Coordinates of C-alpha atoms and ligand atoms in Angstrom, one line a residue:
X98 CA 53.2 178.0 236.1
X99 CA 56.4 177.3 238.0
X100 CA 54.4 176.1 241.0
X101 CA 52.2 173.8 239.0
X102 CA 55.2 172.3 237.2
X103 CA 57.0 171.8 240.5
X104 CA 53.9 169.9 241.8
X105 CA 53.7 167.6 238.8
X106 CA 57.5 166.9 238.9
X107 CA 57.2 166.1 242.5
X108 CA 54.6 163.4 241.7
X109 CA 56.7 162.1 238.9
X110 CA 60.0 161.9 240.8
X111 CA 59.2 161.5 244.5
X112 CA 62.6 160.0 245.2
X113 CA 64.6 163.0 244.0
X114 CA 65.8 165.6 246.6
X115 CA 63.2 168.4 246.1
X116 CA 65.8 171.1 245.3
X117 CA 66.5 169.3 242.0
X118 CA 62.9 169.9 241.0
X119 CA 63.1 173.5 242.2
X120 CA 66.3 174.3 240.2
X121 CA 64.9 172.5 237.1
X122 CA 61.9 174.8 237.2
X123 CA 64.1 177.8 237.7
X124 CA 66.2 176.8 234.7
X125 CA 63.2 176.1 232.5
X126 CA 61.7 179.5 233.4
X127 CA 65.0 181.3 232.6
X128 CA 65.3 179.5 229.3
X129 CA 61.7 180.3 228.4
X130 CA 62.1 183.9 229.3
X131 CA 65.1 184.4 227.1
X132 CA 63.3 182.4 224.3
X133 CA 60.3 184.8 224.6
X134 CA 62.6 187.8 224.5
X135 CA 64.3 186.5 221.4
X136 CA 61.1 185.6 219.7
X137 CA 59.8 189.1 220.1
X138 CA 62.8 190.3 218.1
X139 CA 62.1 187.6 215.5
X140 CA 65.3 185.7 216.3
X141 CA 63.9 182.5 217.9
X142 CA 62.7 179.3 216.4
X143 CA 59.4 177.6 217.2
X144 CA 60.3 176.1 220.5
X145 CA 62.9 176.6 223.2
X146 CA 65.4 173.8 223.2
X147 CA 67.9 172.3 225.6
X148 CA 71.3 172.4 223.8
X149 CA 73.3 170.7 226.5
X150 CA 72.7 168.3 229.2
X151 CA 72.7 170.5 232.2
X152 CA 71.6 170.3 235.8
X153 CA 71.4 173.4 238.0
X154 CA 72.5 173.0 241.6
X155 CA 71.8 175.2 244.5
X156 CA 73.6 175.3 247.9
X157 CA 71.4 172.5 249.2
X158 CA 72.5 170.1 246.5
X159 CA 76.2 170.4 246.6
X160 CA 79.1 171.3 248.8
X161 CA 82.5 172.3 247.3
X162 CA 85.7 171.9 249.2
X163 CA 88.5 173.4 247.0
X164 CA 91.1 172.8 249.7
X165 CA 90.7 169.0 249.6
X166 CA 89.4 169.0 246.0
X167 CA 86.2 167.2 246.7
X168 CA 82.5 167.9 246.1
X169 CA 79.5 166.3 247.8
X170 CA 76.4 165.9 245.7
X171 CA 72.9 165.1 247.0
X172 CA 71.3 162.1 245.3
X173 CA 68.3 159.9 246.0
X174 CA 70.7 157.6 247.9
X175 CA 72.2 160.3 250.1
X176 CA 75.3 162.4 249.7
X177 CA 77.9 161.2 247.2
X178 CA 81.5 162.4 247.5
X179 CA 83.4 163.0 244.2
X180 CA 86.9 164.2 243.4
X181 CA 87.2 167.5 241.6
X182 CA 89.9 168.4 239.2
X183 CA 89.8 172.2 239.3
X184 CA 90.5 174.5 236.3
X185 CA 93.6 176.6 236.2
X186 CA 92.1 179.7 237.8
X187 CA 90.6 178.1 240.9
X188 CA 93.3 179.2 243.3
X189 CA 92.0 182.7 243.3
X190 CA 88.6 181.7 244.5
X191 CA 89.7 179.8 247.6
X192 CA 88.3 182.3 250.1
X193 CA 85.3 183.3 248.0
X194 CA 81.7 182.4 248.7
X195 CA 80.3 179.5 246.7
X196 CA 77.0 180.3 244.9
X197 CA 75.0 178.4 242.3
X198 CA 76.5 175.7 240.1
X199 CA 75.7 173.7 237.0
X200 CA 76.6 170.2 236.2
X201 CA 77.3 170.1 232.5
X202 CA 77.8 166.9 230.5
X203 CA 80.1 167.3 227.5
X204 CA 82.0 164.8 225.3
X205 CA 85.1 165.6 227.4
X206 CA 83.4 164.6 230.7
X207 CA 81.2 166.1 233.3
X208 CA 82.0 169.6 234.5
X209 CA 80.9 171.4 237.6
X210 CA 80.6 175.1 236.7
X211 CA 80.5 177.2 239.9
X212 CA 79.7 180.8 240.5
X213 CA 81.9 182.3 243.2
X214 CA 81.1 185.6 244.9
X215 CA 82.9 188.1 247.1
X216 CA 81.8 191.3 248.8
X217 CA 83.7 194.4 247.6
X218 CA 83.5 198.0 248.6
X219 CA 83.3 200.3 245.6
X220 CA 84.6 203.8 246.5
X221 CA 83.2 207.1 245.5
X222 CA 84.9 207.9 242.2
X223 CA 86.8 211.2 241.9
X224 CA 86.5 211.2 238.2
X225 CA 86.2 208.9 235.2
X226 CA 88.7 207.5 232.7
X227 CA 87.0 207.1 229.4
X228 CA 87.8 203.8 227.6
X229 CA 87.5 203.7 223.9
X230 CA 87.7 200.1 222.7
X231 CA 88.8 199.5 219.1
X232 CA 89.9 196.4 217.3
X233 CA 93.6 197.2 217.3
X234 CA 94.0 199.8 220.0
X235 CA 92.4 201.0 223.2
X236 CA 92.5 204.7 224.0
X237 CA 92.2 205.8 227.6
X238 CA 91.3 209.4 228.1
X239 CA 92.4 210.6 231.6
X240 CA 90.6 213.4 233.5
X241 CA 93.9 215.4 233.5
X242 CA 93.7 215.7 229.7
X243 CA 96.3 213.0 228.9
X244 CA 95.7 210.1 226.6
X245 CA 97.1 206.6 227.0
X246 CA 97.0 204.3 224.0
X247 CA 97.4 200.6 224.3
X248 CA 98.1 198.7 221.1
X249 CA 96.2 195.3 221.3
X250 CA 97.3 193.4 218.2
X251 CA 94.0 191.7 218.3
X252 CA 93.5 192.1 214.5
X253 CA 96.8 190.3 213.9
X254 CA 95.8 187.4 216.1
X255 CA 92.4 187.2 214.4
X256 CA 93.9 187.3 210.9
X257 CA 96.4 184.7 211.8
X258 CA 93.8 182.3 213.0
X259 CA 91.6 183.1 210.0
X260 CA 94.4 182.1 207.6
X261 CA 95.1 178.9 209.7
X262 CA 91.4 178.0 209.6
X263 CA 91.2 178.5 205.8
X264 CA 94.2 176.2 205.3
X265 CA 92.7 173.5 207.6
X266 CA 89.4 173.7 205.7
X267 CA 91.2 173.0 202.4
X268 CA 92.9 170.1 204.0
X269 CA 89.7 168.7 205.4
X270 CA 88.1 168.9 201.9
X271 CA 91.1 167.1 200.5
X272 CA 90.6 164.4 203.2
X273 CA 94.0 165.0 204.7
X274 CA 93.0 166.1 208.2
X275 CA 90.1 165.6 210.5
X276 CA 87.4 168.1 211.2
X277 CA 88.2 168.2 214.9
X278 CA 91.4 170.1 214.1
X279 CA 89.3 173.1 213.2
X280 CA 87.6 173.1 216.6
X281 CA 91.0 172.8 218.3
X282 CA 92.2 176.0 216.6
X283 CA 88.9 177.8 217.4
X284 CA 89.4 176.9 221.0
X285 CA 93.0 178.1 220.9
X286 CA 92.0 181.5 219.4
X287 CA 89.4 182.0 222.0
X288 CA 91.8 181.2 224.8
X289 CA 94.4 183.5 223.3
X290 CA 91.9 186.4 223.1
X291 CA 90.7 185.7 226.6
X292 CA 94.2 185.9 227.9
X293 CA 94.7 189.2 226.0
X294 CA 91.5 190.6 227.4
X295 CA 92.6 189.8 230.9
X296 CA 95.9 191.6 230.4
X297 CA 94.3 194.6 228.8
X298 CA 91.6 194.8 231.6
X299 CA 94.4 194.7 234.2
X300 CA 96.2 197.5 232.6
X301 CA 93.0 199.7 232.2
X302 CA 92.0 199.2 235.8
X303 CA 95.5 199.9 237.0
X304 CA 95.4 203.3 235.2
X305 CA 91.9 204.1 236.4
X306 CA 92.5 203.2 240.0
X307 CA 93.8 206.6 240.8
X308 CA 90.6 208.3 239.7
X309 CA 88.2 205.6 241.0
X310 CA 86.0 205.5 237.9
X311 CA 85.7 204.0 234.4
X312 CA 83.3 205.1 231.8
X313 CA 82.4 202.5 229.2
X314 CA 80.1 202.9 226.2
X315 CA 76.7 201.3 226.5
X316 CA 76.3 199.9 223.1
X317 CA 73.0 197.9 223.7
X318 CA 71.0 200.3 221.5
X319 CA 73.5 200.6 218.8
X320 CA 74.2 196.9 218.6
X321 CA 70.5 196.2 218.1
X322 CA 69.9 198.8 215.4
X323 CA 70.7 198.5 211.7
X324 CA 73.4 201.2 212.2
X325 CA 75.4 198.4 213.9
X326 CA 77.7 197.6 211.0
X327 CA 78.4 201.2 210.1
X328 CA 79.0 202.3 213.8
X329 CA 81.1 199.3 214.5
X330 CA 83.3 199.6 211.5
X331 CA 86.9 199.3 212.6
X332 CA 85.8 198.7 216.1
X333 CA 85.8 195.5 218.1
X334 CA 83.8 192.4 217.1
X335 CA 80.5 192.3 219.0
X336 CA 81.4 189.3 221.0
X337 CA 84.8 190.8 221.9
X338 CA 83.3 194.1 222.9
X339 CA 80.9 192.6 225.4
X340 CA 83.5 190.1 226.7
X341 CA 86.2 192.7 227.2
X342 CA 83.8 195.2 228.8
X343 CA 82.6 192.5 231.3
X344 CA 86.2 191.6 232.2
X345 CA 87.0 195.3 232.8
X346 CA 83.8 195.7 234.9
X347 CA 84.6 192.7 237.0
X348 CA 88.3 193.5 237.6
X349 CA 87.4 197.1 238.3
X350 CA 84.9 196.1 241.0
X351 CA 87.4 193.8 242.6
X352 CA 89.7 196.9 243.1
X353 CA 86.9 199.1 244.2
X354 CA 86.7 201.1 241.0
X355 CA 83.3 202.3 239.8
X356 CA 82.2 201.4 236.3
X357 CA 79.4 203.4 234.5
X358 CA 77.9 202.6 231.2
X359 CA 77.2 205.7 229.1
X360 CA 75.0 206.1 226.1
X361 CA 77.5 207.3 223.4
X362 CA 74.8 208.7 221.0
X363 CA 75.9 212.1 219.7
X364 CA 78.9 212.3 221.9
X365 CA 81.3 213.0 219.0
X366 CA 79.1 215.6 217.4
X367 CA 78.0 218.0 220.1
X368 CA 79.9 221.0 221.6
X369 CA 81.0 220.2 225.2
X370 CA 80.8 223.9 226.1
X371 CA 77.4 225.0 224.8
X372 CA 75.9 221.8 223.5
X373 CA 75.3 222.9 219.9
X374 CA 76.1 220.7 216.9
X375 CA 79.8 220.9 215.9
X376 CA 80.8 221.5 212.3
X377 CA 83.8 219.9 210.5
X378 CA 86.8 222.2 210.3
X379 CA 89.3 220.3 208.2
X380 CA 90.7 216.9 208.8
X381 CA 89.5 215.4 212.1
X382 CA 88.9 218.8 213.7
X383 CA 85.5 219.9 214.8
X384 CA 84.5 223.4 215.5
X385 CA 81.5 225.0 217.3
X386 CA 80.1 227.9 215.2
X387 CA 78.2 229.1 218.3
X388 CA 81.0 229.5 220.9
X389 CA 84.2 228.9 218.9
X390 CA 85.2 225.7 220.7
X391 CA 87.5 223.6 218.6
X392 CA 88.9 220.1 219.1
X393 CA 89.8 216.8 217.5
X394 CA 86.8 214.5 216.9
X395 CA 88.2 211.8 219.3
X396 CA 88.9 214.2 222.1
X397 CA 85.3 215.6 221.8
X398 CA 83.9 212.1 222.0
X399 CA 85.9 211.1 225.1
X400 CA 85.2 214.4 226.9
X401 CA 81.5 214.2 226.3
X402 CA 81.5 210.6 227.5
X403 CA 83.2 211.6 230.7
X404 CA 80.8 214.5 231.2
X405 CA 77.9 212.1 230.9
X406 CA 79.5 209.7 233.3
X407 CA 79.9 212.5 235.9
X408 CA 76.3 213.6 235.3
X409 CA 75.1 210.0 235.9
X410 CA 77.1 210.2 239.1
X411 CA 75.2 213.3 240.1
X412 CA 77.7 216.0 239.2
X413 CA 76.0 218.6 237.0
X414 CA 78.6 219.9 234.6
X415 CA 76.8 219.3 231.3
X416 CA 75.7 221.9 228.8
X417 CA 71.9 221.7 228.3
X418 CA 71.8 219.9 225.0
X419 CA 73.8 216.9 226.4
X420 CA 71.7 216.4 229.6
Ligands
ZN182 ZN1 79.9 225.6 221.6

């Protein structure tokens, strides 16, 4: 299908550099694939749609020079040189490899979104730090048995913005302020959370560097099942969870720390010694009626997650039932 589409586009736009047709086909295919996936789950509408005016560029279609802040774009009339006004984080990427890019047209102007890449060496992990992400705190469980708790204050930030948005909505209804103000605050909240996530991720990676590994919960299954709301009660918002996990993963890789995603199913209910089901023994304490092992529910969860991470890494330390 891609090949045929390319051919017909070629006929229709003979003057365009051929890589534009190629990337257009690539984009259309990617959009269709994700549409098909979502339709299977009953989440998609009748047809895939383009929400934004976007053009995908490959390395034949643009050159980026961050040093001199210019980009060169291929056009039917040859290469056109444009000035670039880089975003605030561009300094970091100066010595990185430039990959694909997208030209995106928005009401604020045309943006060039670029993917940068860098080769890193990820070392053999000694052990794994288990990271438990919650809305207001993050608990790191270290292989030496210690726990590090980081208070995030995310809930306060969210509540603060929620209250602000409510007030603005009232003012909009009363005709006192314009609707755009709401978007402005939405943007601000997102930026603030993003900054927070970067700081949290830095801290987590710093702690984990000594051990060389981080175990994160793979919530793909849980997120998609109906148990989602119950499981996620008091935990991070879905968007936040993925976002923070991906920032942790990327920062870890940059420092050579291995990240593994562990299926968390049953990790807080099975005995880490013999693998039998644990029974409640007052408060948050769980006890194994088979071997007598006893521990706090959270400790059990983080231990089992680390055990699974080690197992995925080829170390066989698991009781049978958890394998
Ligand atoms: Zn046991």
